[in-house]
mmCIF file of C-alpha atoms in Angstrom:
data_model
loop_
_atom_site.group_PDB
_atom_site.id
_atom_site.type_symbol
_atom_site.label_atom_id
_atom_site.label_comp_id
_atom_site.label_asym_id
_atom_site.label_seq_id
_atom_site.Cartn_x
_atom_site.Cartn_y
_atom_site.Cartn_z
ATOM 1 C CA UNK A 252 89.602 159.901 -23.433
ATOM 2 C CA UNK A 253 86.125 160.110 -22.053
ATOM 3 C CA UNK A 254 83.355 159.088 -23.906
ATOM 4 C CA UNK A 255 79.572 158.830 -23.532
ATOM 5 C CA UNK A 256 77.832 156.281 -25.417
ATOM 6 C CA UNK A 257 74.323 154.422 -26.000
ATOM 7 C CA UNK A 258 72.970 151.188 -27.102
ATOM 8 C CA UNK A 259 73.177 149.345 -30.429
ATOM 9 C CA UNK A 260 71.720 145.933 -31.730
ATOM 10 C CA UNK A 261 74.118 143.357 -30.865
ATOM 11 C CA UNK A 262 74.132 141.755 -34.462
ATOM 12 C CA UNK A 263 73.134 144.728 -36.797
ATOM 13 C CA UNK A 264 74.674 147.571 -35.060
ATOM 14 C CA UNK A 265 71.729 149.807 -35.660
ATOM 15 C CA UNK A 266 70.760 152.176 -32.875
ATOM 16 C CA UNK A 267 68.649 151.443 -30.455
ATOM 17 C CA UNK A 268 66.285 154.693 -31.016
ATOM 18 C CA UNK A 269 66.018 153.736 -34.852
ATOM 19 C CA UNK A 270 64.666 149.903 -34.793
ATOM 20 C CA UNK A 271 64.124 147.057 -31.926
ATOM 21 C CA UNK A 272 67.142 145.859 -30.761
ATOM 22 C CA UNK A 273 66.154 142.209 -31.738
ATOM 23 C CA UNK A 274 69.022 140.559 -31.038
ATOM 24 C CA UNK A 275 69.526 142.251 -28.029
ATOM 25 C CA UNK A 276 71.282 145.306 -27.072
ATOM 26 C CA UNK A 277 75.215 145.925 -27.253
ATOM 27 C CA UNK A 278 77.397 148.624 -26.881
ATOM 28 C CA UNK A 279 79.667 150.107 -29.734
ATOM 29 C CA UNK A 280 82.976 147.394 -29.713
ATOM 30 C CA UNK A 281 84.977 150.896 -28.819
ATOM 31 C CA UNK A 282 89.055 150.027 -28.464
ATOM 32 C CA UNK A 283 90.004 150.136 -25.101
ATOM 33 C CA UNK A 284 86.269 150.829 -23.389
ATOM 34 C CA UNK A 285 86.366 151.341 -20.004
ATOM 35 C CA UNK A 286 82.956 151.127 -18.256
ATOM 36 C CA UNK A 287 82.183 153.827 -15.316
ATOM 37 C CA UNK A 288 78.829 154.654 -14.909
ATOM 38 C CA UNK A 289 75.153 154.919 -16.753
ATOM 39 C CA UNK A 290 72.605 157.040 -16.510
ATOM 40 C CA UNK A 291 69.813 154.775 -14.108
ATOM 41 C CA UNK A 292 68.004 157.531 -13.155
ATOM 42 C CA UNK A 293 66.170 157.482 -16.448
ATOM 43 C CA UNK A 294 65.466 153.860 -16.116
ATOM 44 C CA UNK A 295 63.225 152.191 -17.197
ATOM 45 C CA UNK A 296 63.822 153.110 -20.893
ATOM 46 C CA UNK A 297 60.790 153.845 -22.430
ATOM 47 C CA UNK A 298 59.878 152.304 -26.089
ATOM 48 C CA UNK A 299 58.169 153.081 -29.283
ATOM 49 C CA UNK A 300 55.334 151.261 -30.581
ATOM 50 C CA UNK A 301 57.522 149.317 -32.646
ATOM 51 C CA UNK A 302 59.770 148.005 -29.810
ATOM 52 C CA UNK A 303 62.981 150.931 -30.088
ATOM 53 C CA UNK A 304 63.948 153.140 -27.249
ATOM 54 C CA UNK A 305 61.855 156.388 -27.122
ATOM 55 C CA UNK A 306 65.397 157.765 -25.759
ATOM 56 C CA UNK A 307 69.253 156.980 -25.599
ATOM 57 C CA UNK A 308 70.059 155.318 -22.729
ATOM 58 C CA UNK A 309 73.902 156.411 -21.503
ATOM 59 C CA UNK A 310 76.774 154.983 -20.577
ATOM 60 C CA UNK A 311 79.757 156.402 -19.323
ATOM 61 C CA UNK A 312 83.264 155.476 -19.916
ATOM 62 C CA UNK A 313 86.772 156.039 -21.019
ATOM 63 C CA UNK A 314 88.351 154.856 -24.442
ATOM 64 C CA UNK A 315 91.705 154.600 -25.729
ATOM 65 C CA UNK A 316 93.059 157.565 -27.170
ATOM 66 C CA UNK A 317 93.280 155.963 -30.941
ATOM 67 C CA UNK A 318 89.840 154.798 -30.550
ATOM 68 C CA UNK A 319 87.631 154.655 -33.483
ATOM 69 C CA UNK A 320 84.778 157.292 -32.060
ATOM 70 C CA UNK A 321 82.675 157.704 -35.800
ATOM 71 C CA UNK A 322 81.183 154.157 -34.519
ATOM 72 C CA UNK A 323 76.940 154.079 -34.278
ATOM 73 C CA UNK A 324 76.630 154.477 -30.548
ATOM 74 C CA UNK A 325 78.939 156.787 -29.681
ATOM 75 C CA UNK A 326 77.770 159.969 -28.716
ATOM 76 C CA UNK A 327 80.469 162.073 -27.842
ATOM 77 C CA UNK A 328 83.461 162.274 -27.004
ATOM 78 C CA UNK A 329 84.143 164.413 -23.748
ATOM 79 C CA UNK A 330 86.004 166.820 -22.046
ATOM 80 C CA UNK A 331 86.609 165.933 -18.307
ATOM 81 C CA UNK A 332 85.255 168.984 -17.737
ATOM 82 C CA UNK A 333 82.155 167.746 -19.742
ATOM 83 C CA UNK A 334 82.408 164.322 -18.086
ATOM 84 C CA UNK A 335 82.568 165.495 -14.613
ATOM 85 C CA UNK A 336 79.785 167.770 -15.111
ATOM 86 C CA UNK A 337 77.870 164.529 -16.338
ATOM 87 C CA UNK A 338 78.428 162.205 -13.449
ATOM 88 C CA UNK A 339 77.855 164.875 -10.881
ATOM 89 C CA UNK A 340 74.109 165.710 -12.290
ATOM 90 C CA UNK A 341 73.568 161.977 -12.494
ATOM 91 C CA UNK A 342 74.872 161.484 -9.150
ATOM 92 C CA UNK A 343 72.628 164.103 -7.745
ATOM 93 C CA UNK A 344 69.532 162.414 -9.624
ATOM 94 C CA UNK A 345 70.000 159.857 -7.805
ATOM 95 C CA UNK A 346 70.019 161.123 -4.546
ATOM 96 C CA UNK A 347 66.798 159.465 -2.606
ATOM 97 C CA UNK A 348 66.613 161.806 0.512
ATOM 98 C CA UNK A 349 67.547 165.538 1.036
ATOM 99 C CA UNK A 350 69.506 163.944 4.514
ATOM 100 C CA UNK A 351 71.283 160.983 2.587
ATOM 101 C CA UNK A 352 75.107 161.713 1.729
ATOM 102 C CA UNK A 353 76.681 161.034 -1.243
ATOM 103 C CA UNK A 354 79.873 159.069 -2.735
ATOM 104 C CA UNK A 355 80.515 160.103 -5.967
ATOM 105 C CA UNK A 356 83.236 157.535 -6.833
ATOM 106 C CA UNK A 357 80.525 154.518 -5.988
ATOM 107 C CA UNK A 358 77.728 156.945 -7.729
ATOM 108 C CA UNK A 359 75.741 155.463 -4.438
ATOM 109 C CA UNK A 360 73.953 157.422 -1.560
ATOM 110 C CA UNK A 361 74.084 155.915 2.576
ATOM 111 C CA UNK A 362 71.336 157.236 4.995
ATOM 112 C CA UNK A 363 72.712 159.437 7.481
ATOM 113 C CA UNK A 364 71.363 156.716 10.017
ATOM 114 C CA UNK A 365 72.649 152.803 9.584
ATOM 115 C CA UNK A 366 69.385 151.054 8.739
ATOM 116 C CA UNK A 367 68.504 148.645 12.029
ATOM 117 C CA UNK A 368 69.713 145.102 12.293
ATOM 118 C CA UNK A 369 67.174 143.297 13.722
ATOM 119 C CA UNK A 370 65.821 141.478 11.357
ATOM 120 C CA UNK A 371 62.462 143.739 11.062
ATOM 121 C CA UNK A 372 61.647 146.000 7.823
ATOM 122 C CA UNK A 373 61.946 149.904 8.268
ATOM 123 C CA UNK A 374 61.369 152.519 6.054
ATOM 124 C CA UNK A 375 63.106 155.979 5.605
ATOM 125 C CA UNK A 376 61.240 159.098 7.197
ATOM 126 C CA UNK A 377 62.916 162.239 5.828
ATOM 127 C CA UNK A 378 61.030 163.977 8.562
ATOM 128 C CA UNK A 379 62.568 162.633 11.589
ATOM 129 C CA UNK A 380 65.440 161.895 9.428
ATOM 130 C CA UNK A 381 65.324 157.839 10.716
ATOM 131 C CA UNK A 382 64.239 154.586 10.323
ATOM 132 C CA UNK A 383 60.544 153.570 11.003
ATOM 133 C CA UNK A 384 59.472 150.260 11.849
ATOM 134 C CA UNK A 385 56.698 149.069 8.765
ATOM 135 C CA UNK A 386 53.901 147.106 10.245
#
């Protein structure tokens, strides 16, 4: 089943919104967890005064069907209707360039141009839809 989940402590399993995650962050220990993608167009994560996350950051996966899903972290558990709808709004966050094109199975974006190979450093210009040399 899909699944969307966030972070807890790694040690006291509390959520990452409610206190620090002091012993660093974990995910839920969900049977069967199968990572596919997170939501990095909200990155960086911003905190509270006191060190928690302002907001959830999400991760995507799938479970095993028997999987405990009342677990502090988990989110939801979604439809692949729901799921789909999820990755292709995060996919499309990501986009960097109205030209670029997409792959949503790598959730990555490639320049409609290959980026030059000569050892120099270039920049994307969206209005000539190329590669500029930076000087």
């Amino acid at each position: 089943m899909y699944i969307k989940l966030t972070n807890i402590d790694a040690d006291t399993g509390i959520l990452c919104t409610e206190a620090p995650m002091r012993t660093g962050p974990a995910l839920p220990n969900v049977k069967g967890f199968q990572f596919i993608f997170q939501n990095e167009s909200d990155f960086p994560i911003a905190t509270n005064s006191d060190g928690s996350y302002a907001e959830m950051p999400l991760y995507y996966g799938t479970c095993d069907d028997d999987a405990d899903t009342t677990l502090v972290g988990v989110l939801k558990v979604l439809s692949q209707v729901e799921f789909d709808a999820d990755k292709q709004a995060e996919h499309l966050a990501r986009q960097p360039y109205p030209s670029w094109v997409g792959d949503i199975d790598t959730m990555s974006w490639q320049s409609p141009v290959a980026y030059p190979q000569d050892g120099k450093y270039y920049q994307w210009d969206e209005s000539i839809v190329n590669w500029v040399e930076v000087a």
